[in-house]
């Protein structure tokens, strides 16, 4: 168990519309302002989805490059781009995300029913994406939605070796209909199945956000929070903004005597140069 807590903020995602969540950052200026506030609140990593001029999810490469540059100019955060995009994005566009040269990226280790949709991640795509991260020197975070994804993670590591940076760091995404439940028993089963020496964060989606947050802190894990996954702060009360969720995570980490991990330490922890 580390003595500090890595906090990742996922501010936007690809599912929620601006009309449903007015505080959702969808422009570059909004995203940069959000990232700066979340950095001040204790986040060390920003997990990035972007939107087009109509606030629709996009993987437009010039826009991704501008986003990486803007976040680097305004913050010291580890910039982690999503290679998941939206469920409708092509494999080619998702692979091309790496050409924006982020510090890190997400790498989902299997297909999952995602509410009413299917989030497709077949083995050939996963293997190609993983080898691309190794060749380009980008640190992957292995996103795991189900126990079968952990088996695929073992297969990736056995076949292609360790990731760039040497750290196998995973994120357990819990509470998506079709994936892990957001309960302690499921979390414990997943953690036991991880590769030896792997570190992990947990993301609680919707009503799973607080049980997963407290379970991860108690179990030696790290945290991902943000409006990509959580739009309700408490029953009947919408989230004010992403910084509010980071502030709550940071307070909980302090109470657990595992305060937020400083960004310099987070870069060394993840193997980001």
PDB file of C-alpha atoms in Angstrom, residues 22-216:
ATOM      1  CA  UNK A  22     -24.186  22.496 -18.049  1.00  0.00           C
ATOM      2  CA  UNK A  23     -20.951  22.355 -16.015  1.00  0.00           C
ATOM      3  CA  UNK A  24     -19.487  19.693 -18.330  1.00  0.00           C
ATOM      4  CA  UNK A  25     -16.298  21.087 -19.950  1.00  0.00           C
ATOM      5  CA  UNK A  26     -16.621  20.643 -23.732  1.00  0.00           C
ATOM      6  CA  UNK A  27     -14.465  23.438 -25.218  1.00  0.00           C
ATOM      7  CA  UNK A  28     -10.690  23.609 -24.930  1.00  0.00           C
ATOM      8  CA  UNK A  29     -10.905  26.709 -22.746  1.00  0.00           C
ATOM      9  CA  UNK A  30     -13.406  25.005 -20.447  1.00  0.00           C
ATOM     10  CA  UNK A  31     -11.245  21.886 -20.263  1.00  0.00           C
ATOM     11  CA  UNK A  32      -8.080  23.830 -19.454  1.00  0.00           C
ATOM     12  CA  UNK A  33      -9.844  25.885 -16.776  1.00  0.00           C
ATOM     13  CA  UNK A  34     -11.269  22.676 -15.285  1.00  0.00           C
ATOM     14  CA  UNK A  35      -7.873  20.968 -15.343  1.00  0.00           C
ATOM     15  CA  UNK A  36      -6.206  23.883 -13.540  1.00  0.00           C
ATOM     16  CA  UNK A  37      -8.843  23.868 -10.798  1.00  0.00           C
ATOM     17  CA  UNK A  38      -8.598  20.093 -10.422  1.00  0.00           C
ATOM     18  CA  UNK A  39      -4.809  20.276 -10.214  1.00  0.00           C
ATOM     19  CA  UNK A  40      -5.152  22.793  -7.405  1.00  0.00           C
ATOM     20  CA  UNK A  41      -7.634  20.457  -5.670  1.00  0.00           C
ATOM     21  CA  UNK A  42      -5.278  17.465  -5.695  1.00  0.00           C
ATOM     22  CA  UNK A  43      -5.527  15.704  -9.071  1.00  0.00           C
ATOM     23  CA  UNK A  44      -2.309  14.479 -10.707  1.00  0.00           C
ATOM     24  CA  UNK A  45      -3.727  12.963 -13.929  1.00  0.00           C
ATOM     25  CA  UNK A  46      -6.362  14.222 -16.350  1.00  0.00           C
ATOM     26  CA  UNK A  47      -8.179  11.580 -18.447  1.00  0.00           C
ATOM     27  CA  UNK A  48      -9.296  13.357 -21.598  1.00  0.00           C
ATOM     28  CA  UNK A  49     -12.181  13.012 -24.022  1.00  0.00           C
ATOM     29  CA  UNK A  50     -12.791  15.930 -26.379  1.00  0.00           C
ATOM     30  CA  UNK A  51     -15.816  17.379 -28.169  1.00  0.00           C
ATOM     31  CA  UNK A  52     -16.317  19.164 -31.499  1.00  0.00           C
ATOM     32  CA  UNK A  53     -17.798  22.631 -32.019  1.00  0.00           C
ATOM     33  CA  UNK A  54     -21.275  21.189 -31.472  1.00  0.00           C
ATOM     34  CA  UNK A  55     -20.177  19.482 -28.209  1.00  0.00           C
ATOM     35  CA  UNK A  56     -20.328  16.035 -29.818  1.00  0.00           C
ATOM     36  CA  UNK A  57     -17.615  13.456 -29.025  1.00  0.00           C
ATOM     37  CA  UNK A  58     -14.764  13.495 -31.535  1.00  0.00           C
ATOM     38  CA  UNK A  59     -11.320  11.983 -32.077  1.00  0.00           C
ATOM     39  CA  UNK A  60     -10.226  14.701 -34.508  1.00  0.00           C
ATOM     40  CA  UNK A  61      -6.426  14.541 -34.447  1.00  0.00           C
ATOM     41  CA  UNK A  62      -5.613  18.283 -34.811  1.00  0.00           C
ATOM     42  CA  UNK A  63      -8.062  19.022 -31.999  1.00  0.00           C
ATOM     43  CA  UNK A  64      -6.469  16.305 -29.853  1.00  0.00           C
ATOM     44  CA  UNK A  65      -3.011  17.773 -30.480  1.00  0.00           C
ATOM     45  CA  UNK A  66      -4.247  21.255 -29.540  1.00  0.00           C
ATOM     46  CA  UNK A  67      -5.785  19.806 -26.374  1.00  0.00           C
ATOM     47  CA  UNK A  68      -2.567  18.088 -25.300  1.00  0.00           C
ATOM     48  CA  UNK A  69      -0.596  21.297 -25.981  1.00  0.00           C
ATOM     49  CA  UNK A  70      -3.112  23.450 -24.121  1.00  0.00           C
ATOM     50  CA  UNK A  71      -3.153  21.233 -21.050  1.00  0.00           C
ATOM     51  CA  UNK A  72       0.635  21.040 -20.956  1.00  0.00           C
ATOM     52  CA  UNK A  73       0.965  24.818 -21.268  1.00  0.00           C
ATOM     53  CA  UNK A  74      -1.495  25.514 -18.445  1.00  0.00           C
ATOM     54  CA  UNK A  75      -0.879  22.635 -16.014  1.00  0.00           C
ATOM     55  CA  UNK A  76       1.675  20.077 -14.863  1.00  0.00           C
ATOM     56  CA  UNK A  77      -0.876  17.247 -14.942  1.00  0.00           C
ATOM     57  CA  UNK A  78      -0.135  13.904 -16.568  1.00  0.00           C
ATOM     58  CA  UNK A  79      -2.173  14.086 -19.791  1.00  0.00           C
ATOM     59  CA  UNK A  80      -3.909  10.774 -20.454  1.00  0.00           C
ATOM     60  CA  UNK A  81      -5.966  10.563 -23.659  1.00  0.00           C
ATOM     61  CA  UNK A  82      -8.838   8.130 -23.984  1.00  0.00           C
ATOM     62  CA  UNK A  83      -8.422   5.607 -26.789  1.00  0.00           C
ATOM     63  CA  UNK A  84     -11.956   4.421 -26.094  1.00  0.00           C
ATOM     64  CA  UNK A  85     -13.636   7.488 -27.534  1.00  0.00           C
ATOM     65  CA  UNK A  86     -17.327   6.879 -28.118  1.00  0.00           C
ATOM     66  CA  UNK A  87     -18.771   3.432 -28.816  1.00  0.00           C
ATOM     67  CA  UNK A  88     -19.282   4.467 -32.462  1.00  0.00           C
ATOM     68  CA  UNK A  89     -15.630   5.400 -33.144  1.00  0.00           C
ATOM     69  CA  UNK A  90     -13.598   3.271 -35.545  1.00  0.00           C
ATOM     70  CA  UNK A  91     -10.542   1.283 -34.522  1.00  0.00           C
ATOM     71  CA  UNK A  92      -8.397   3.343 -36.898  1.00  0.00           C
ATOM     72  CA  UNK A  93      -9.454   6.624 -35.273  1.00  0.00           C
ATOM     73  CA  UNK A  94      -8.880   5.177 -31.816  1.00  0.00           C
ATOM     74  CA  UNK A  95      -5.353   4.066 -32.751  1.00  0.00           C
ATOM     75  CA  UNK A  96      -4.645   7.486 -34.260  1.00  0.00           C
ATOM     76  CA  UNK A  97      -5.178   9.103 -30.843  1.00  0.00           C
ATOM     77  CA  UNK A  98      -1.587   8.119 -30.003  1.00  0.00           C
ATOM     78  CA  UNK A  99      -0.328  10.448 -32.753  1.00  0.00           C
ATOM     79  CA  UNK A 100      -1.287  13.349 -30.471  1.00  0.00           C
ATOM     80  CA  UNK A 101       1.674  12.271 -28.279  1.00  0.00           C
ATOM     81  CA  UNK A 102       0.058  12.267 -24.822  1.00  0.00           C
ATOM     82  CA  UNK A 103       1.947  11.240 -21.696  1.00  0.00           C
ATOM     83  CA  UNK A 104      -0.426   8.317 -21.223  1.00  0.00           C
ATOM     84  CA  UNK A 105      -3.523   6.702 -22.651  1.00  0.00           C
ATOM     85  CA  UNK A 106      -6.293   4.373 -21.613  1.00  0.00           C
ATOM     86  CA  UNK A 107      -6.253   0.820 -22.980  1.00  0.00           C
ATOM     87  CA  UNK A 108      -9.435  -1.168 -22.428  1.00  0.00           C
ATOM     88  CA  UNK A 109      -8.775  -4.890 -22.164  1.00  0.00           C
ATOM     89  CA  UNK A 110     -11.947  -6.330 -23.623  1.00  0.00           C
ATOM     90  CA  UNK A 111     -15.429  -5.862 -25.024  1.00  0.00           C
ATOM     91  CA  UNK A 112     -18.232  -4.988 -22.615  1.00  0.00           C
ATOM     92  CA  UNK A 113     -21.953  -4.261 -22.751  1.00  0.00           C
ATOM     93  CA  UNK A 114     -22.086  -0.552 -21.971  1.00  0.00           C
ATOM     94  CA  UNK A 115     -25.638   0.146 -20.915  1.00  0.00           C
ATOM     95  CA  UNK A 116     -27.646  -0.243 -24.128  1.00  0.00           C
ATOM     96  CA  UNK A 117     -24.502  -0.160 -26.311  1.00  0.00           C
ATOM     97  CA  UNK A 118     -21.530  -2.469 -26.891  1.00  0.00           C
ATOM     98  CA  UNK A 119     -18.007  -1.127 -26.310  1.00  0.00           C
ATOM     99  CA  UNK A 120     -15.920  -3.204 -28.710  1.00  0.00           C
ATOM    100  CA  UNK A 121     -12.307  -4.087 -27.911  1.00  0.00           C
ATOM    101  CA  UNK A 122     -11.392  -7.316 -29.736  1.00  0.00           C
ATOM    102  CA  UNK A 123      -8.031  -8.959 -29.177  1.00  0.00           C
ATOM    103  CA  UNK A 124      -6.372  -7.853 -32.473  1.00  0.00           C
ATOM    104  CA  UNK A 125      -7.180  -4.199 -31.731  1.00  0.00           C
ATOM    105  CA  UNK A 126      -5.977  -4.448 -28.129  1.00  0.00           C
ATOM    106  CA  UNK A 127      -2.711  -6.079 -29.209  1.00  0.00           C
ATOM    107  CA  UNK A 128      -2.080  -3.483 -31.923  1.00  0.00           C
ATOM    108  CA  UNK A 129      -2.829  -0.625 -29.558  1.00  0.00           C
ATOM    109  CA  UNK A 130      -0.596  -2.050 -26.830  1.00  0.00           C
ATOM    110  CA  UNK A 131       2.351  -2.540 -29.176  1.00  0.00           C
ATOM    111  CA  UNK A 132       1.856   1.002 -30.493  1.00  0.00           C
ATOM    112  CA  UNK A 133       2.119   2.422 -26.970  1.00  0.00           C
ATOM    113  CA  UNK A 134       5.369   0.522 -26.483  1.00  0.00           C
ATOM    114  CA  UNK A 135       6.813   1.803 -29.756  1.00  0.00           C
ATOM    115  CA  UNK A 136       5.785   5.419 -29.174  1.00  0.00           C
ATOM    116  CA  UNK A 137       6.786   5.565 -25.508  1.00  0.00           C
ATOM    117  CA  UNK A 138       3.275   6.240 -24.169  1.00  0.00           C
ATOM    118  CA  UNK A 139       2.256   4.841 -20.784  1.00  0.00           C
ATOM    119  CA  UNK A 140      -0.960   2.788 -20.929  1.00  0.00           C
ATOM    120  CA  UNK A 141      -3.483   2.583 -18.132  1.00  0.00           C
ATOM    121  CA  UNK A 142      -5.298  -0.726 -18.461  1.00  0.00           C
ATOM    122  CA  UNK A 143      -9.044  -0.136 -18.144  1.00  0.00           C
ATOM    123  CA  UNK A 144     -10.850  -3.184 -16.779  1.00  0.00           C
ATOM    124  CA  UNK A 145     -14.623  -3.509 -16.801  1.00  0.00           C
ATOM    125  CA  UNK A 146     -14.941  -7.224 -16.008  1.00  0.00           C
ATOM    126  CA  UNK A 147     -12.931 -10.190 -14.702  1.00  0.00           C
ATOM    127  CA  UNK A 148     -12.389 -11.496 -18.227  1.00  0.00           C
ATOM    128  CA  UNK A 149     -10.552  -8.280 -19.026  1.00  0.00           C
ATOM    129  CA  UNK A 150      -7.977  -9.162 -16.382  1.00  0.00           C
ATOM    130  CA  UNK A 151      -7.320 -12.461 -18.156  1.00  0.00           C
ATOM    131  CA  UNK A 152      -6.724 -10.492 -21.368  1.00  0.00           C
ATOM    132  CA  UNK A 153      -4.345  -8.190 -19.505  1.00  0.00           C
ATOM    133  CA  UNK A 154      -2.286 -11.179 -18.383  1.00  0.00           C
ATOM    134  CA  UNK A 155      -2.271 -12.397 -21.990  1.00  0.00           C
ATOM    135  CA  UNK A 156      -1.032  -9.021 -23.281  1.00  0.00           C
ATOM    136  CA  UNK A 157       1.805  -8.912 -20.770  1.00  0.00           C
ATOM    137  CA  UNK A 158       2.791 -12.539 -21.329  1.00  0.00           C
ATOM    138  CA  UNK A 159       2.884 -12.125 -25.094  1.00  0.00           C
ATOM    139  CA  UNK A 160       4.294  -8.612 -25.539  1.00  0.00           C
ATOM    140  CA  UNK A 161       6.151  -7.830 -22.323  1.00  0.00           C
ATOM    141  CA  UNK A 162       5.891  -4.911 -19.906  1.00  0.00           C
ATOM    142  CA  UNK A 163       4.462  -1.513 -20.826  1.00  0.00           C
ATOM    143  CA  UNK A 164       6.493   1.590 -21.504  1.00  0.00           C
ATOM    144  CA  UNK A 165       7.652   2.923 -18.151  1.00  0.00           C
ATOM    145  CA  UNK A 166       7.546  -0.533 -16.570  1.00  0.00           C
ATOM    146  CA  UNK A 167       4.494   0.083 -14.366  1.00  0.00           C
ATOM    147  CA  UNK A 168       1.384  -2.048 -14.848  1.00  0.00           C
ATOM    148  CA  UNK A 169      -1.288   0.347 -13.611  1.00  0.00           C
ATOM    149  CA  UNK A 170      -4.961  -0.555 -13.964  1.00  0.00           C
ATOM    150  CA  UNK A 171      -8.278   1.183 -13.496  1.00  0.00           C
ATOM    151  CA  UNK A 172     -11.239  -0.888 -12.310  1.00  0.00           C
ATOM    152  CA  UNK A 173     -14.326   0.705 -13.854  1.00  0.00           C
ATOM    153  CA  UNK A 174     -17.185  -0.332 -11.585  1.00  0.00           C
ATOM    154  CA  UNK A 175     -20.922   0.195 -11.842  1.00  0.00           C
ATOM    155  CA  UNK A 176     -21.402   0.169 -15.633  1.00  0.00           C
ATOM    156  CA  UNK A 177     -24.430  -2.023 -16.508  1.00  0.00           C
ATOM    157  CA  UNK A 178     -22.807  -5.052 -18.112  1.00  0.00           C
ATOM    158  CA  UNK A 179     -19.535  -4.902 -16.169  1.00  0.00           C
ATOM    159  CA  UNK A 180     -18.249  -5.056 -12.598  1.00  0.00           C
ATOM    160  CA  UNK A 181     -20.751  -4.284  -9.875  1.00  0.00           C
ATOM    161  CA  UNK A 182     -19.780  -1.429  -7.589  1.00  0.00           C
ATOM    162  CA  UNK A 183     -19.384  -3.517  -4.420  1.00  0.00           C
ATOM    163  CA  UNK A 184     -16.512  -4.457  -2.146  1.00  0.00           C
ATOM    164  CA  UNK A 185     -16.608  -8.215  -2.840  1.00  0.00           C
ATOM    165  CA  UNK A 186     -16.275  -7.629  -6.580  1.00  0.00           C
ATOM    166  CA  UNK A 187     -13.438  -5.169  -6.037  1.00  0.00           C
ATOM    167  CA  UNK A 188     -11.570  -7.660  -3.854  1.00  0.00           C
ATOM    168  CA  UNK A 189     -11.973 -10.426  -6.447  1.00  0.00           C
ATOM    169  CA  UNK A 190     -10.661  -8.158  -9.189  1.00  0.00           C
ATOM    170  CA  UNK A 191      -7.665  -6.994  -7.173  1.00  0.00           C
ATOM    171  CA  UNK A 192      -6.706 -10.582  -6.321  1.00  0.00           C
ATOM    172  CA  UNK A 193      -6.698 -11.441 -10.031  1.00  0.00           C
ATOM    173  CA  UNK A 194      -4.392  -8.591 -11.112  1.00  0.00           C
ATOM    174  CA  UNK A 195      -0.836  -9.359 -12.265  1.00  0.00           C
ATOM    175  CA  UNK A 196       1.724  -9.536  -9.475  1.00  0.00           C
ATOM    176  CA  UNK A 197       3.089  -6.080  -8.715  1.00  0.00           C
ATOM    177  CA  UNK A 198       0.315  -4.227 -10.547  1.00  0.00           C
ATOM    178  CA  UNK A 199      -1.117  -1.066  -9.013  1.00  0.00           C
ATOM    179  CA  UNK A 200      -4.704   0.011  -9.450  1.00  0.00           C
ATOM    180  CA  UNK A 201      -7.209   2.789  -9.310  1.00  0.00           C
ATOM    181  CA  UNK A 202     -10.981   2.412  -9.170  1.00  0.00           C
ATOM    182  CA  UNK A 203     -13.743   4.382 -10.832  1.00  0.00           C
ATOM    183  CA  UNK A 204     -17.237   4.271  -9.399  1.00  0.00           C
ATOM    184  CA  UNK A 205     -19.911   5.055 -11.976  1.00  0.00           C
ATOM    185  CA  UNK A 206     -23.071   6.799 -10.827  1.00  0.00           C
ATOM    186  CA  UNK A 207     -24.382   5.539  -7.493  1.00  0.00           C
ATOM    187  CA  UNK A 208     -21.277   3.328  -7.132  1.00  0.00           C
ATOM    188  CA  UNK A 209     -19.032   6.384  -6.835  1.00  0.00           C
ATOM    189  CA  UNK A 210     -18.822   6.610  -3.049  1.00  0.00           C
ATOM    190  CA  UNK A 211     -18.715   2.876  -2.195  1.00  0.00           C
ATOM    191  CA  UNK A 212     -15.943   2.425  -4.757  1.00  0.00           C
ATOM    192  CA  UNK A 213     -14.043   5.478  -3.510  1.00  0.00           C
ATOM    193  CA  UNK A 214     -14.012   4.266   0.091  1.00  0.00           C
ATOM    194  CA  UNK A 215     -13.317   0.659  -0.898  1.00  0.00           C
ATOM    195  CA  UNK A 216     -10.335   1.662  -3.027  1.00  0.00           C
TER     196      UNK A 216
END
